[in-house]
Short mmCIF file of C-alpha atoms in Angstrom, two decimals:
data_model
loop_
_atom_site.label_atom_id
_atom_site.label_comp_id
_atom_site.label_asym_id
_atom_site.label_seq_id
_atom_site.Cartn_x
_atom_site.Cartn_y
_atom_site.Cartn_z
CA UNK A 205 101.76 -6.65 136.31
CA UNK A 206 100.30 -6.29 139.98
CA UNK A 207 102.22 -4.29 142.25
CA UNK A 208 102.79 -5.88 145.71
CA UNK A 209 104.06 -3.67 148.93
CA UNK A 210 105.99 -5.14 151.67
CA UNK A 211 105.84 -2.91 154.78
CA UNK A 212 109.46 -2.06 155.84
CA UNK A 213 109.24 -0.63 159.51
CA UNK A 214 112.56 -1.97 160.13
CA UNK A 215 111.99 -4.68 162.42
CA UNK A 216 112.83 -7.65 161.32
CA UNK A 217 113.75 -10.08 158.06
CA UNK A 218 112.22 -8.52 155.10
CA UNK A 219 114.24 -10.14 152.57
CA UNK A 220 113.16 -13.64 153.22
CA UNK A 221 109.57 -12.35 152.92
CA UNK A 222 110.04 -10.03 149.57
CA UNK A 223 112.46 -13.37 148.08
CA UNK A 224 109.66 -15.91 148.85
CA UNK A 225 106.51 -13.05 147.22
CA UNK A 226 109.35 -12.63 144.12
CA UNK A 227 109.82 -16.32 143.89
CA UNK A 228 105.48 -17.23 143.22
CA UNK A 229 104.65 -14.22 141.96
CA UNK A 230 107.85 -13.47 138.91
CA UNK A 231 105.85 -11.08 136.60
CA UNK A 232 104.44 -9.28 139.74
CA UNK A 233 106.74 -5.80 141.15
CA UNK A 234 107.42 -6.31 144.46
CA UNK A 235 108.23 -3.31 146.67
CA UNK A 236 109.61 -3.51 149.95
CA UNK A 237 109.01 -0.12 151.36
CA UNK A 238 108.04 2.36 153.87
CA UNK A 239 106.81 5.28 151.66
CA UNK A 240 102.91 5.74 152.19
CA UNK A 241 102.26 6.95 148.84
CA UNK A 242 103.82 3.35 147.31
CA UNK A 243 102.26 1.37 149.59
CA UNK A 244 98.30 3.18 148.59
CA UNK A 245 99.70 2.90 145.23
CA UNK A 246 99.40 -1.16 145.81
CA UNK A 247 97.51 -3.54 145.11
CA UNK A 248 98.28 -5.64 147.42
CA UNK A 249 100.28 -5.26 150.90
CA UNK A 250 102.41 -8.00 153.32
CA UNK A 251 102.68 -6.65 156.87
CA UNK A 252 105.75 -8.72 158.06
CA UNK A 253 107.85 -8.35 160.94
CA UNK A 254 109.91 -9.05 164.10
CA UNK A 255 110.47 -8.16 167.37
CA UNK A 256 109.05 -6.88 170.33
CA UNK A 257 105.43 -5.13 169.94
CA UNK A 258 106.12 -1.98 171.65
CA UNK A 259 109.40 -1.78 168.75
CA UNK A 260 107.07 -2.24 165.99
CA UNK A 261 104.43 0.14 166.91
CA UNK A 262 106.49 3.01 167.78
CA UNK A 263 107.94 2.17 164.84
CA UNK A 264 105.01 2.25 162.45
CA UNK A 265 103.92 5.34 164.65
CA UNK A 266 106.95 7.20 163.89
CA UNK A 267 106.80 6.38 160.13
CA UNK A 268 103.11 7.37 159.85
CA UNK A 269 102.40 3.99 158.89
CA UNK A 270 99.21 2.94 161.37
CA UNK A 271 96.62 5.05 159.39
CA UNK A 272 98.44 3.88 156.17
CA UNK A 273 97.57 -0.19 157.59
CA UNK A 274 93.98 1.11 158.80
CA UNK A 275 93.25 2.20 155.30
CA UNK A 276 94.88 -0.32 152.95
CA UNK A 277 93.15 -3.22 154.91
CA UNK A 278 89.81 -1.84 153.89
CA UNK A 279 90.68 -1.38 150.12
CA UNK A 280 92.66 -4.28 149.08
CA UNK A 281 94.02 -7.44 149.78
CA UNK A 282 96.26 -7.35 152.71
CA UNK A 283 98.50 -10.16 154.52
CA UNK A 284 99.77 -10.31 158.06
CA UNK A 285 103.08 -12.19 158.70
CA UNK A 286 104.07 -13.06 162.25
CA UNK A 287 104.57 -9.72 164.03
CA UNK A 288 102.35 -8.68 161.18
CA UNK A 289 99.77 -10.24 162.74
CA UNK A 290 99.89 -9.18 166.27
CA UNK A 291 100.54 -5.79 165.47
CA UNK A 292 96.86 -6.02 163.72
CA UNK A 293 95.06 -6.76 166.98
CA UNK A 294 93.47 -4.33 169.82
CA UNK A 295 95.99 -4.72 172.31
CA UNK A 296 99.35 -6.69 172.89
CA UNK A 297 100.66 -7.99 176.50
CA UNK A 298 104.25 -7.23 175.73
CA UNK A 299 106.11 -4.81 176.94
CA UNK A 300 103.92 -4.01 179.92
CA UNK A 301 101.03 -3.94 177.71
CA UNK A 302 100.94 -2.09 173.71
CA UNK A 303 97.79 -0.61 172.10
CA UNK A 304 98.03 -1.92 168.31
CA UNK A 305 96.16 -1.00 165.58
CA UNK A 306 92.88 -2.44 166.33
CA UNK A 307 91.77 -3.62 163.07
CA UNK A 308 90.86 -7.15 164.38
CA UNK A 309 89.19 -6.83 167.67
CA UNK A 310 91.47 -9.02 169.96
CA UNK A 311 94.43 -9.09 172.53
CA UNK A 312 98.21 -10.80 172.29
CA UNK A 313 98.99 -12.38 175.63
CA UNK A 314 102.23 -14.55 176.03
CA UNK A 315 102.43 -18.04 176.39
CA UNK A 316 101.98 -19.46 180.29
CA UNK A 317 105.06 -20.69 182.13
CA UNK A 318 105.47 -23.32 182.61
CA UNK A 319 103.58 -24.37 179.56
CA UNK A 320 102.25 -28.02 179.43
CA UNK A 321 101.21 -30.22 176.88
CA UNK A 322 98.16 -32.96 177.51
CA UNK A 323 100.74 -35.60 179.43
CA UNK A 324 101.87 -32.65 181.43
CA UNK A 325 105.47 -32.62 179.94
CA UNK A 326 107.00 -29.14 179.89
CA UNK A 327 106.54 -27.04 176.66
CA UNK A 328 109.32 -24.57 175.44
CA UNK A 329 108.71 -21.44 174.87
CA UNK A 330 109.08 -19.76 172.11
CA UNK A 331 107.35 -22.34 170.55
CA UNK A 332 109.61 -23.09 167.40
CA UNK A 333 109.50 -25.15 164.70
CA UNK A 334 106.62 -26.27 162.47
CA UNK A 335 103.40 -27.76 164.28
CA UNK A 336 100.27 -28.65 162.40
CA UNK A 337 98.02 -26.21 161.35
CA UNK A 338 94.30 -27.25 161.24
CA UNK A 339 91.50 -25.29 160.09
CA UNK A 340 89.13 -28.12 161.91
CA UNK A 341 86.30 -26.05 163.72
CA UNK A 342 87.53 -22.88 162.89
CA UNK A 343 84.93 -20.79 161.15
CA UNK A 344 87.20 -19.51 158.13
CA UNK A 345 88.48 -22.84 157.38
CA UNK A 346 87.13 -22.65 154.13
CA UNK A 347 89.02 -19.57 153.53
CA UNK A 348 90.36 -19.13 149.69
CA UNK A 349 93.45 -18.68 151.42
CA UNK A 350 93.78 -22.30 151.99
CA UNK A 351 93.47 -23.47 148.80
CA UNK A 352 95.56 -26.33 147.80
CA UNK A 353 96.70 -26.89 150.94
CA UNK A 354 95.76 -29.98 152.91
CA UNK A 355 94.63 -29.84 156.20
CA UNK A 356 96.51 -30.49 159.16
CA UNK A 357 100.06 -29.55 157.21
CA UNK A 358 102.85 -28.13 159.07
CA UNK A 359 103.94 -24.52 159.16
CA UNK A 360 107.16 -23.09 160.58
CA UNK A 361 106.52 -21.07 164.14
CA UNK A 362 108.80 -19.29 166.17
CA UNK A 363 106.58 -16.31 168.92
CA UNK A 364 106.27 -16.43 172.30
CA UNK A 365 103.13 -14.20 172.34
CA UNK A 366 100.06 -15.99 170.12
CA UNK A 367 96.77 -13.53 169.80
CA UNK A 368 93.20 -14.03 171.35
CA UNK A 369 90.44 -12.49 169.25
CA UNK A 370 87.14 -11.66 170.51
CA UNK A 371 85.32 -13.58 168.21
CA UNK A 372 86.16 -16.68 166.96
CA UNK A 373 84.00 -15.21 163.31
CA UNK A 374 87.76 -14.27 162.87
CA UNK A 375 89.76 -17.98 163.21
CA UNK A 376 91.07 -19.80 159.99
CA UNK A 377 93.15 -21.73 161.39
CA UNK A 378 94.18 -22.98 164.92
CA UNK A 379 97.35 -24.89 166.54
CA UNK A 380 97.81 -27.12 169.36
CA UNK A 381 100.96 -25.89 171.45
CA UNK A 382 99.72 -26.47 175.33
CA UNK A 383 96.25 -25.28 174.14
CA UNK A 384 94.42 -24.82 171.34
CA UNK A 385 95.45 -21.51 169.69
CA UNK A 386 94.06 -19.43 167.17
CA UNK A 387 97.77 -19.10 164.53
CA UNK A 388 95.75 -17.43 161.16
CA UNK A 389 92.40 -14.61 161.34
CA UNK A 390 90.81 -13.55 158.29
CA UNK A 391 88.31 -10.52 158.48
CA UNK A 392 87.20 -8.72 154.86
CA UNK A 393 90.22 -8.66 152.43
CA UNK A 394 92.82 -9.35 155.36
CA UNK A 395 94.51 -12.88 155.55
CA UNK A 396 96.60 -12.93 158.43
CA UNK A 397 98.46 -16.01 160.06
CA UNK A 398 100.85 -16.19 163.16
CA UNK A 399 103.84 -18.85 161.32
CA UNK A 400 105.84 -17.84 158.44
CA UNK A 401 105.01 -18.54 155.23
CA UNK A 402 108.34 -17.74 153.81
CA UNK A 403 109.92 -20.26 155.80
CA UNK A 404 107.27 -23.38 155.40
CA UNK A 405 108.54 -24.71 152.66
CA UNK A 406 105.94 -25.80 150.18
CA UNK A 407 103.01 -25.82 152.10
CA UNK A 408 104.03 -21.55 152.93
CA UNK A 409 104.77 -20.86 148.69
CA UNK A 410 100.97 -22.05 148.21
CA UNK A 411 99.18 -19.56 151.12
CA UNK A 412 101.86 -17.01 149.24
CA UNK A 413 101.18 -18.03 145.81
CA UNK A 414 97.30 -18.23 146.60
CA UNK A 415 97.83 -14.55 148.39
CA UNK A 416 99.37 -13.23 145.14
CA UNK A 417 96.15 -14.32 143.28
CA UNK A 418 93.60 -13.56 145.98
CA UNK A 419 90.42 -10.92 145.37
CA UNK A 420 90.40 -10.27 148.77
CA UNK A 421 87.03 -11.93 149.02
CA UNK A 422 86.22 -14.60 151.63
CA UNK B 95 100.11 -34.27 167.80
CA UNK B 96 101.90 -31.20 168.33
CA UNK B 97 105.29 -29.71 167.40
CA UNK B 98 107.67 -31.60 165.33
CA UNK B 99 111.00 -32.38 166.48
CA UNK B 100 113.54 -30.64 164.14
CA UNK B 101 116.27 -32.27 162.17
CA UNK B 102 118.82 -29.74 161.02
CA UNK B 103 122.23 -30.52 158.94
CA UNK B 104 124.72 -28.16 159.85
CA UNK B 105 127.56 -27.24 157.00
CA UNK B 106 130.66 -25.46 157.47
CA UNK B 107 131.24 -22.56 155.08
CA UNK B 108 134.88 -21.41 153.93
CA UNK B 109 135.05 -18.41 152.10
CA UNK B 110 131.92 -18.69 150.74
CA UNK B 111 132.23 -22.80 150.03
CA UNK B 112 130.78 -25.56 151.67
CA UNK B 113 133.90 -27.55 153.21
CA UNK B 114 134.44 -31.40 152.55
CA UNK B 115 131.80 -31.83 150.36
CA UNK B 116 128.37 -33.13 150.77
CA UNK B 117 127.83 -36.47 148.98
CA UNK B 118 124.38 -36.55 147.20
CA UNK B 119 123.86 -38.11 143.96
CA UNK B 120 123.61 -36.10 141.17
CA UNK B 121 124.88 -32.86 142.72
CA UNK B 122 126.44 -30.77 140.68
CA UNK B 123 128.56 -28.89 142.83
CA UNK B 124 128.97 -29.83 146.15
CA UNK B 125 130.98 -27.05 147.43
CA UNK B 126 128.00 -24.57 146.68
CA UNK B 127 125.80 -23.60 149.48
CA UNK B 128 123.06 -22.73 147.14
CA UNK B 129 122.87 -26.49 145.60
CA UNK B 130 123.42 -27.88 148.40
CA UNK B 131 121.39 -25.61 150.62
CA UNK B 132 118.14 -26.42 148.20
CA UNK B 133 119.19 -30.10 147.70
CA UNK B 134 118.29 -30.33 151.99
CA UNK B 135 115.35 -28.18 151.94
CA UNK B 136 114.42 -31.05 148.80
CA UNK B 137 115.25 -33.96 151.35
CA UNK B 138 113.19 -32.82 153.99
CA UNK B 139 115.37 -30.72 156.10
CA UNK B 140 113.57 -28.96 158.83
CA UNK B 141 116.37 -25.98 159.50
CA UNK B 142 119.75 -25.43 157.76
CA UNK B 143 122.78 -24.36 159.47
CA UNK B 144 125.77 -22.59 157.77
CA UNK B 145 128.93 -21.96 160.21
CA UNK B 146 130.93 -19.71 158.86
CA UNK B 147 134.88 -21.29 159.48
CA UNK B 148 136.38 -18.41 157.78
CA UNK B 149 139.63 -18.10 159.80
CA UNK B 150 141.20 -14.88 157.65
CA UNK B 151 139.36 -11.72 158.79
CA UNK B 152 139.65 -10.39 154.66
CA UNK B 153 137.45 -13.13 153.63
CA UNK B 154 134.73 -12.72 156.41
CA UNK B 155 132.21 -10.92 154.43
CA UNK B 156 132.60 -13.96 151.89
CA UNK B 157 129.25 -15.44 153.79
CA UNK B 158 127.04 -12.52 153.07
CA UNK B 159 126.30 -13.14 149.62
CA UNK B 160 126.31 -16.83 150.09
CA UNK B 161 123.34 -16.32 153.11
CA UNK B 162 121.85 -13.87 150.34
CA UNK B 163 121.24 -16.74 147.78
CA UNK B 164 120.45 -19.26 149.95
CA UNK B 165 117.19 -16.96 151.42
CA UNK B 166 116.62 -16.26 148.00
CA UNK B 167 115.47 -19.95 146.89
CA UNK B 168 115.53 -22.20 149.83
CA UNK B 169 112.38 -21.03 151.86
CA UNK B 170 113.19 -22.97 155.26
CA UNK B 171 114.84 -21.43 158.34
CA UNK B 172 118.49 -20.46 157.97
CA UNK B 173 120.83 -20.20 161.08
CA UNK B 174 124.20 -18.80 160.58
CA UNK B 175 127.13 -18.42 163.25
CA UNK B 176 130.98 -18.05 163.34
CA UNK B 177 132.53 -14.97 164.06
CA UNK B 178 129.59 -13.35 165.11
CA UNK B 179 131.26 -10.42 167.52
CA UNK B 180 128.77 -7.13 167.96
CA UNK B 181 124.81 -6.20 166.90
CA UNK B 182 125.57 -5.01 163.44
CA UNK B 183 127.25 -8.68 162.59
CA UNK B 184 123.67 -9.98 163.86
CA UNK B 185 122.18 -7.19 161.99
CA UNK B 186 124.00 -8.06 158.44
CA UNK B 187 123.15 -11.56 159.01
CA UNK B 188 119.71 -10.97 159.18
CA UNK B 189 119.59 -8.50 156.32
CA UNK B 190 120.86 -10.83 153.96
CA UNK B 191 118.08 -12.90 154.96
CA UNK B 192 119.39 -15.41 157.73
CA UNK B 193 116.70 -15.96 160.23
CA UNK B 194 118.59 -16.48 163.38
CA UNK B 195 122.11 -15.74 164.17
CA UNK B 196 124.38 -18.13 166.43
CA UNK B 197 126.63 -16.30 168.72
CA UNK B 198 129.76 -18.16 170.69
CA UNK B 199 132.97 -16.84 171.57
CA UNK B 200 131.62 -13.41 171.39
CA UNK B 201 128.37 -14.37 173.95
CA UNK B 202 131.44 -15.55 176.21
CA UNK B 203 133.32 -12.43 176.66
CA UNK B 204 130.53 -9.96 176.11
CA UNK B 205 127.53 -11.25 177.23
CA UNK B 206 125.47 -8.16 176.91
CA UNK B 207 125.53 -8.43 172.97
CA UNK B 208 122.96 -11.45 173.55
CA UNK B 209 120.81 -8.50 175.76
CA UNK B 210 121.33 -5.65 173.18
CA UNK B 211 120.77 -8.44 169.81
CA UNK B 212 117.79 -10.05 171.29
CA UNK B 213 116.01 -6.58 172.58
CA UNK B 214 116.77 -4.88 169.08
CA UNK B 215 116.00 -8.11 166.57
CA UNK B 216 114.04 -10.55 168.77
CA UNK B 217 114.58 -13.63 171.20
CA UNK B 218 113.39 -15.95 167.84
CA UNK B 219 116.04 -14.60 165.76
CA UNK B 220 119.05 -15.34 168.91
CA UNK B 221 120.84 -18.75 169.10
CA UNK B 222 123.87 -19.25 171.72
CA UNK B 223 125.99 -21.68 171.33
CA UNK B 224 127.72 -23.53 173.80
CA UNK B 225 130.14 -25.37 173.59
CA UNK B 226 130.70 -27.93 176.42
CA UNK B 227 133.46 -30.19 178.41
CA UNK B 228 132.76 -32.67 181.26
CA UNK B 229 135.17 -31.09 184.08
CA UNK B 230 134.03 -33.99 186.72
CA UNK B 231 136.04 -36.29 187.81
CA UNK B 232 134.81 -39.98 187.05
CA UNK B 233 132.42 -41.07 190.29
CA UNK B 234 131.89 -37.26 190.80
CA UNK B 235 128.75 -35.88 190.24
CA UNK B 236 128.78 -34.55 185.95
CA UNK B 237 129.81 -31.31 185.56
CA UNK B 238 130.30 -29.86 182.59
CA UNK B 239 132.35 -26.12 181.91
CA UNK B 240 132.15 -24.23 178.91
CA UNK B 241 134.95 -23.88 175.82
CA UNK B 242 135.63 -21.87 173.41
CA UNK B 243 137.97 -21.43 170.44
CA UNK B 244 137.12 -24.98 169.17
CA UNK B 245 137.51 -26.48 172.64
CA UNK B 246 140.84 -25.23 173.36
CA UNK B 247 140.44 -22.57 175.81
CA UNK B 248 138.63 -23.51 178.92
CA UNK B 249 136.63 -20.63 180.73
CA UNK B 250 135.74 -22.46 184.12
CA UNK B 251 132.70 -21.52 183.58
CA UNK B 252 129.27 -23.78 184.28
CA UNK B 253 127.22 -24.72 181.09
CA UNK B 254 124.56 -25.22 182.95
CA UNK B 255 124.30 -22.12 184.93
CA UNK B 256 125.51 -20.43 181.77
CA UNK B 257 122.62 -21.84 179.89
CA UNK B 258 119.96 -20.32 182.31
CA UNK B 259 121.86 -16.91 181.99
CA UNK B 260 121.88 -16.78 178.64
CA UNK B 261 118.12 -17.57 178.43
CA UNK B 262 117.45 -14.91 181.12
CA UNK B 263 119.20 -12.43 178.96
CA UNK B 264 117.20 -13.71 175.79
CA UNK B 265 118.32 -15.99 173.49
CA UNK B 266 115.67 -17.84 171.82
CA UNK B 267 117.37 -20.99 171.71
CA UNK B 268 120.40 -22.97 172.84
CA UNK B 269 122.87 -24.46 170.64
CA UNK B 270 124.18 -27.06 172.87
CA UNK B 271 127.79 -28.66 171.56
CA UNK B 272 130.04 -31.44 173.54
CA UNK B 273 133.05 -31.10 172.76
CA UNK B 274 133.46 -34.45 174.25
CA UNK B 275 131.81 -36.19 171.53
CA UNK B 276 132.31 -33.87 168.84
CA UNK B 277 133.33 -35.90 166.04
CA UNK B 278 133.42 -38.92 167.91
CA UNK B 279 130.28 -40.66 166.27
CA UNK B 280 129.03 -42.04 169.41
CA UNK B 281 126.25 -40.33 170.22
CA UNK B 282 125.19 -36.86 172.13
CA UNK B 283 126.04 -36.50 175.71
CA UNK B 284 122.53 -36.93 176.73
CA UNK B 285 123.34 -36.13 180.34
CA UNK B 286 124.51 -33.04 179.51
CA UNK B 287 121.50 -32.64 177.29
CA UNK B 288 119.43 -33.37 179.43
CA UNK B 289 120.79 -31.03 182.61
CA UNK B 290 120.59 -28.04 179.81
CA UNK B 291 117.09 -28.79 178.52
CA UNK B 292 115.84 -28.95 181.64
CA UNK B 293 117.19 -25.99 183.30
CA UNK B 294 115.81 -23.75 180.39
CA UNK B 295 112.43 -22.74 179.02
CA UNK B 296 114.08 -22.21 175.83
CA UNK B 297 114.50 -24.65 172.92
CA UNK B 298 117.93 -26.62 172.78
CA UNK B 299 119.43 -28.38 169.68
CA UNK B 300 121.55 -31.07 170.04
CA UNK B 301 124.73 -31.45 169.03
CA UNK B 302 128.23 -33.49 168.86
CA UNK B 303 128.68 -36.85 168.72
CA UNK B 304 126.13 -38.45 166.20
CA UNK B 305 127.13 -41.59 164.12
CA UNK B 306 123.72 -43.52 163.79
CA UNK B 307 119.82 -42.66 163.54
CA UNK B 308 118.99 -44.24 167.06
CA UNK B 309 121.45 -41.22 168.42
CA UNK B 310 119.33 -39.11 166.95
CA UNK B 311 115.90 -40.61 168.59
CA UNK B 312 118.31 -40.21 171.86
CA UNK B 313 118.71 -36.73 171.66
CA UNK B 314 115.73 -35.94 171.91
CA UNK B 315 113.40 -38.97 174.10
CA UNK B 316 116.67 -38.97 176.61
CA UNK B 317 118.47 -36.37 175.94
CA UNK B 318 114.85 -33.63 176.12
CA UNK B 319 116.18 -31.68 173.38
CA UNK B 320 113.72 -29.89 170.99
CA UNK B 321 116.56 -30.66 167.68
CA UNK B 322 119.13 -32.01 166.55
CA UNK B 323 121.83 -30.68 164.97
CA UNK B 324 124.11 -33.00 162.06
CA UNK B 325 126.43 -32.76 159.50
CA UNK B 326 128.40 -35.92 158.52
CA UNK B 327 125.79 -38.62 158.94
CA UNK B 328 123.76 -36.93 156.28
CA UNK B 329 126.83 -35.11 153.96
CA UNK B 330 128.86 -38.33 153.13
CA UNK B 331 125.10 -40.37 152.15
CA UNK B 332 125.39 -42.54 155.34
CA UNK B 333 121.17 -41.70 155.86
CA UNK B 334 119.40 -40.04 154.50
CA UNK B 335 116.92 -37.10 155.79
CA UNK B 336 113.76 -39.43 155.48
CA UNK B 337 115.33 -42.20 156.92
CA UNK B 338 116.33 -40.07 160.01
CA UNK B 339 112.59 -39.03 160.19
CA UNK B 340 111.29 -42.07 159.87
CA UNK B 341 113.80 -43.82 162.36
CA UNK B 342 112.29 -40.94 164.63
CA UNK B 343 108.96 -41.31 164.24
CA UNK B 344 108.83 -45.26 164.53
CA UNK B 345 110.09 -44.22 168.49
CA UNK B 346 107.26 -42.22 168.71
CA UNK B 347 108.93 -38.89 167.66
CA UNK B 348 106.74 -36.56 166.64
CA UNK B 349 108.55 -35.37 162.90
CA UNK B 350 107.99 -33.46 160.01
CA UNK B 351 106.78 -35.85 157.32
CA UNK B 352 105.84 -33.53 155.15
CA UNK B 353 108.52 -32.97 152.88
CA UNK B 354 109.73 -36.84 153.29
#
């Protein structure tokens, strides 16, 4: 029985997350938690989350959880959900501008207003609801992560800040919402992807399931 | 190819049971969220919404464990609204694993708790609902006002210009109601629609009014909005989820097919 960590900095839906890990992976413990010792105990860790970027880092700073992150993602397979993901990059635009934890070298800037699509129609923003998620081009398309999944199938989104990394070495998977934009990075043994899983239906149980069985190799 | 329009059935919770039914084959229990809940997410649903009609404040927390379940084997988004009143309601809701939280009445008399909710849990997780009446005089330019208490008590206050507030102070989405057409089956009001949509950067789900699929395709390639919101076209078997999709996408609609 593997043991599986879900971060709990208390920002945001956790439940849905630890339901949707329980529901692929029944023989599997998982944790949700915010005790560093669990979470190195691991072996494997979800980085969820919700909310505003300066929230969730002063949050993980306050629970001694960013050296925690910088360690785990070097030692075992680790997946970013959502805020999960931003909080992963260099630097986020929010909130006049947050330093994150800089394990993927990148920034999080906010969607442009207005936002257009191709015909020049205006785009909403957050951009919610599930768009298609192609790993076309993108140079971890071939990422174990993906496995079982067809190409092109839709994910559920709902941000209003979508991450720039400074290589695209990092992209698995890109969206078009306005522009193209990078929605999943994979670096090492971290998977981590901008929609939620938990709330994509079939298509988001397969990236879980395939998490829950993942080496953490690309 | 982009973003897919979203189709979202809406049911109305009791203490803790679906009201009126929904008529699928084969159900077993029709007045259970749960079943019913996973017998959508099956069809192809895009969202679920659960409003809570609970009208005795002792059975309130009835919906908690029922939102609990649901999140527990339906993996698609769950809004839930109805007597939604402070941050902690919003909190609870989103604890037992709802994903956003429609607020009303409450939004009406205290608009600061869509401020405080959205800067402590997150535009994305923040519906308003608004509930609308046309106030204009026939030949006068539309004007709709907005009502609450199930369209009984009117506020004098403009939906539209409500609708841009409540965006400025950060929901993530408008839950846009006519009361006009509200059980009416005659389709939105896709001026109203429209006025809203455009007037906000935010997302806004249609509802009110909806008695055939080409409504639907109205909603959205007239009306601008980003969903729409049903309930009895889809409880009582009139369509079907696919058949609303595919009605959709044969107008051009970009739709989910996925789980059709």
């Amino acid at each position: 029985m593997a043991r599986i960590a879900v971060i709990d900095y208390g920002m945001g839906n956790l439940r849905s997350v630890s339901k949707a890990v329980e529901h692929v992976a029944p023989n599997d413990q998982v944790l949700v938690t915010r005790d560093a010792a669990v979470i190195k105990e691991s072996d494997r860790v979800i980085c969820p989350g919700q909310g505003a970027a300066a929230d969730c880092m002063n949050a993980l700073s306050q629970q001694g959880l960013v050296d925690v992150i910088k360690e785990v993602v070097q030692t075992r397979p680790f997946f970013g959900i959502c805020m999960g993901l931003q909080v992963l990059l260099t630097r986020s635009d929010e909130n006049q501008g947050v330093d994150c934890v800089g394990v993927l070298p990148g920034q999080v800037k906010r969607f442009s207003a207005p936002l257009l699509d191709d015909s020049g129609t205006r785009l909403k923003v957050p951009h919610m609801g599930w768009n298609e998620v192609s790993r076309d081009a993108a140079a971890r398309g071939n990422h174990p992560m993906w496995h079982g999944i067809e190409n092109g199938s839709r994910f559920y989104f709902a941000h209003s800040y979508y991450c720039v990394p400074d290589s695209t070495d990092l992209i698995a998977a890109h969206t078009h919402y306005g522009k193209s934009i990078a929605v999943a990075l994979a670096q090492d043994s971290v998977f981590a992807c901008q929609f939620h899983p938990e709330k994509s239906s079939a298509s988001g149980l397969q990236l879980l399931t395939n998490f829950v069985s993942w080496d953490g190799k690309a | 190819m982009g973003l897919a329009k979203r189709i979202i059935p809406c049911l109305d919770v009791d203490a803790g049971r679906v009201v009126k039914g929904v008529n699928f084959v084969d159900i077993r229990d029709a007045g259970d969220p749960v079943s019913v809940a996973r017998r959508y997410n099956e069809a192809g649903a895009d969202e679920i919404t659960f409003l809570d009609i609970t009208a005795t404040s002792d059975n309130r927390d009835t919906i908690f464990p029922v939102v609990e379940q649901v999140a527990s084997e339906v993996f698609i988004p769950l809004t839930v609204g109805g007597g939604v009143r402070e941050v902690a309601d919003v909190r609870r809701l989103l604890n037992a694993g709802a994903d956003k939280v429609s607020i009303n009445t409450a939004a009406v008399f205290n608009p600061d708790v869509v401020r405080e909710a959205s800067d402590k849990v997150g535009s994305q997780c923040i519906v308003v609902a608004i509930d609308a009446k046309k106030v204009s005089a026939e030949g006068e330019v539309d004007r709709w006002e907005l009502f609450t208490h199930g369209g009984r008590k009117h506020t004098g206050i403009d939906a539209v210009e409500w609708a841009m507030r409540m965006a400025e102070y950060g929901a993530g989405e408008i839950l846009l109601t006519s009361m006009d057409r509200d059980g009416t089956k005659i389709g939105f009001n896709l001026p109203l629609t429209r006025a809203i949509s455009d007037a906000v950067e935010i997302p806004v789900i249609a509802s009110g009014g909806v008695g055939n699929l080409q409504h639907l395709a109205d909603g959205v390639i007239e009306g601008g909005a980003d969903a729409v919101l049903a309930a009895s076209i889809f409880h009582f078997g009139e369509y079907t989820i696919a058949e609303a999709k595919q009605h959709m996408a044969s107008q051009g609609i970009e739709v989910r097919l996925d789980g059709v």
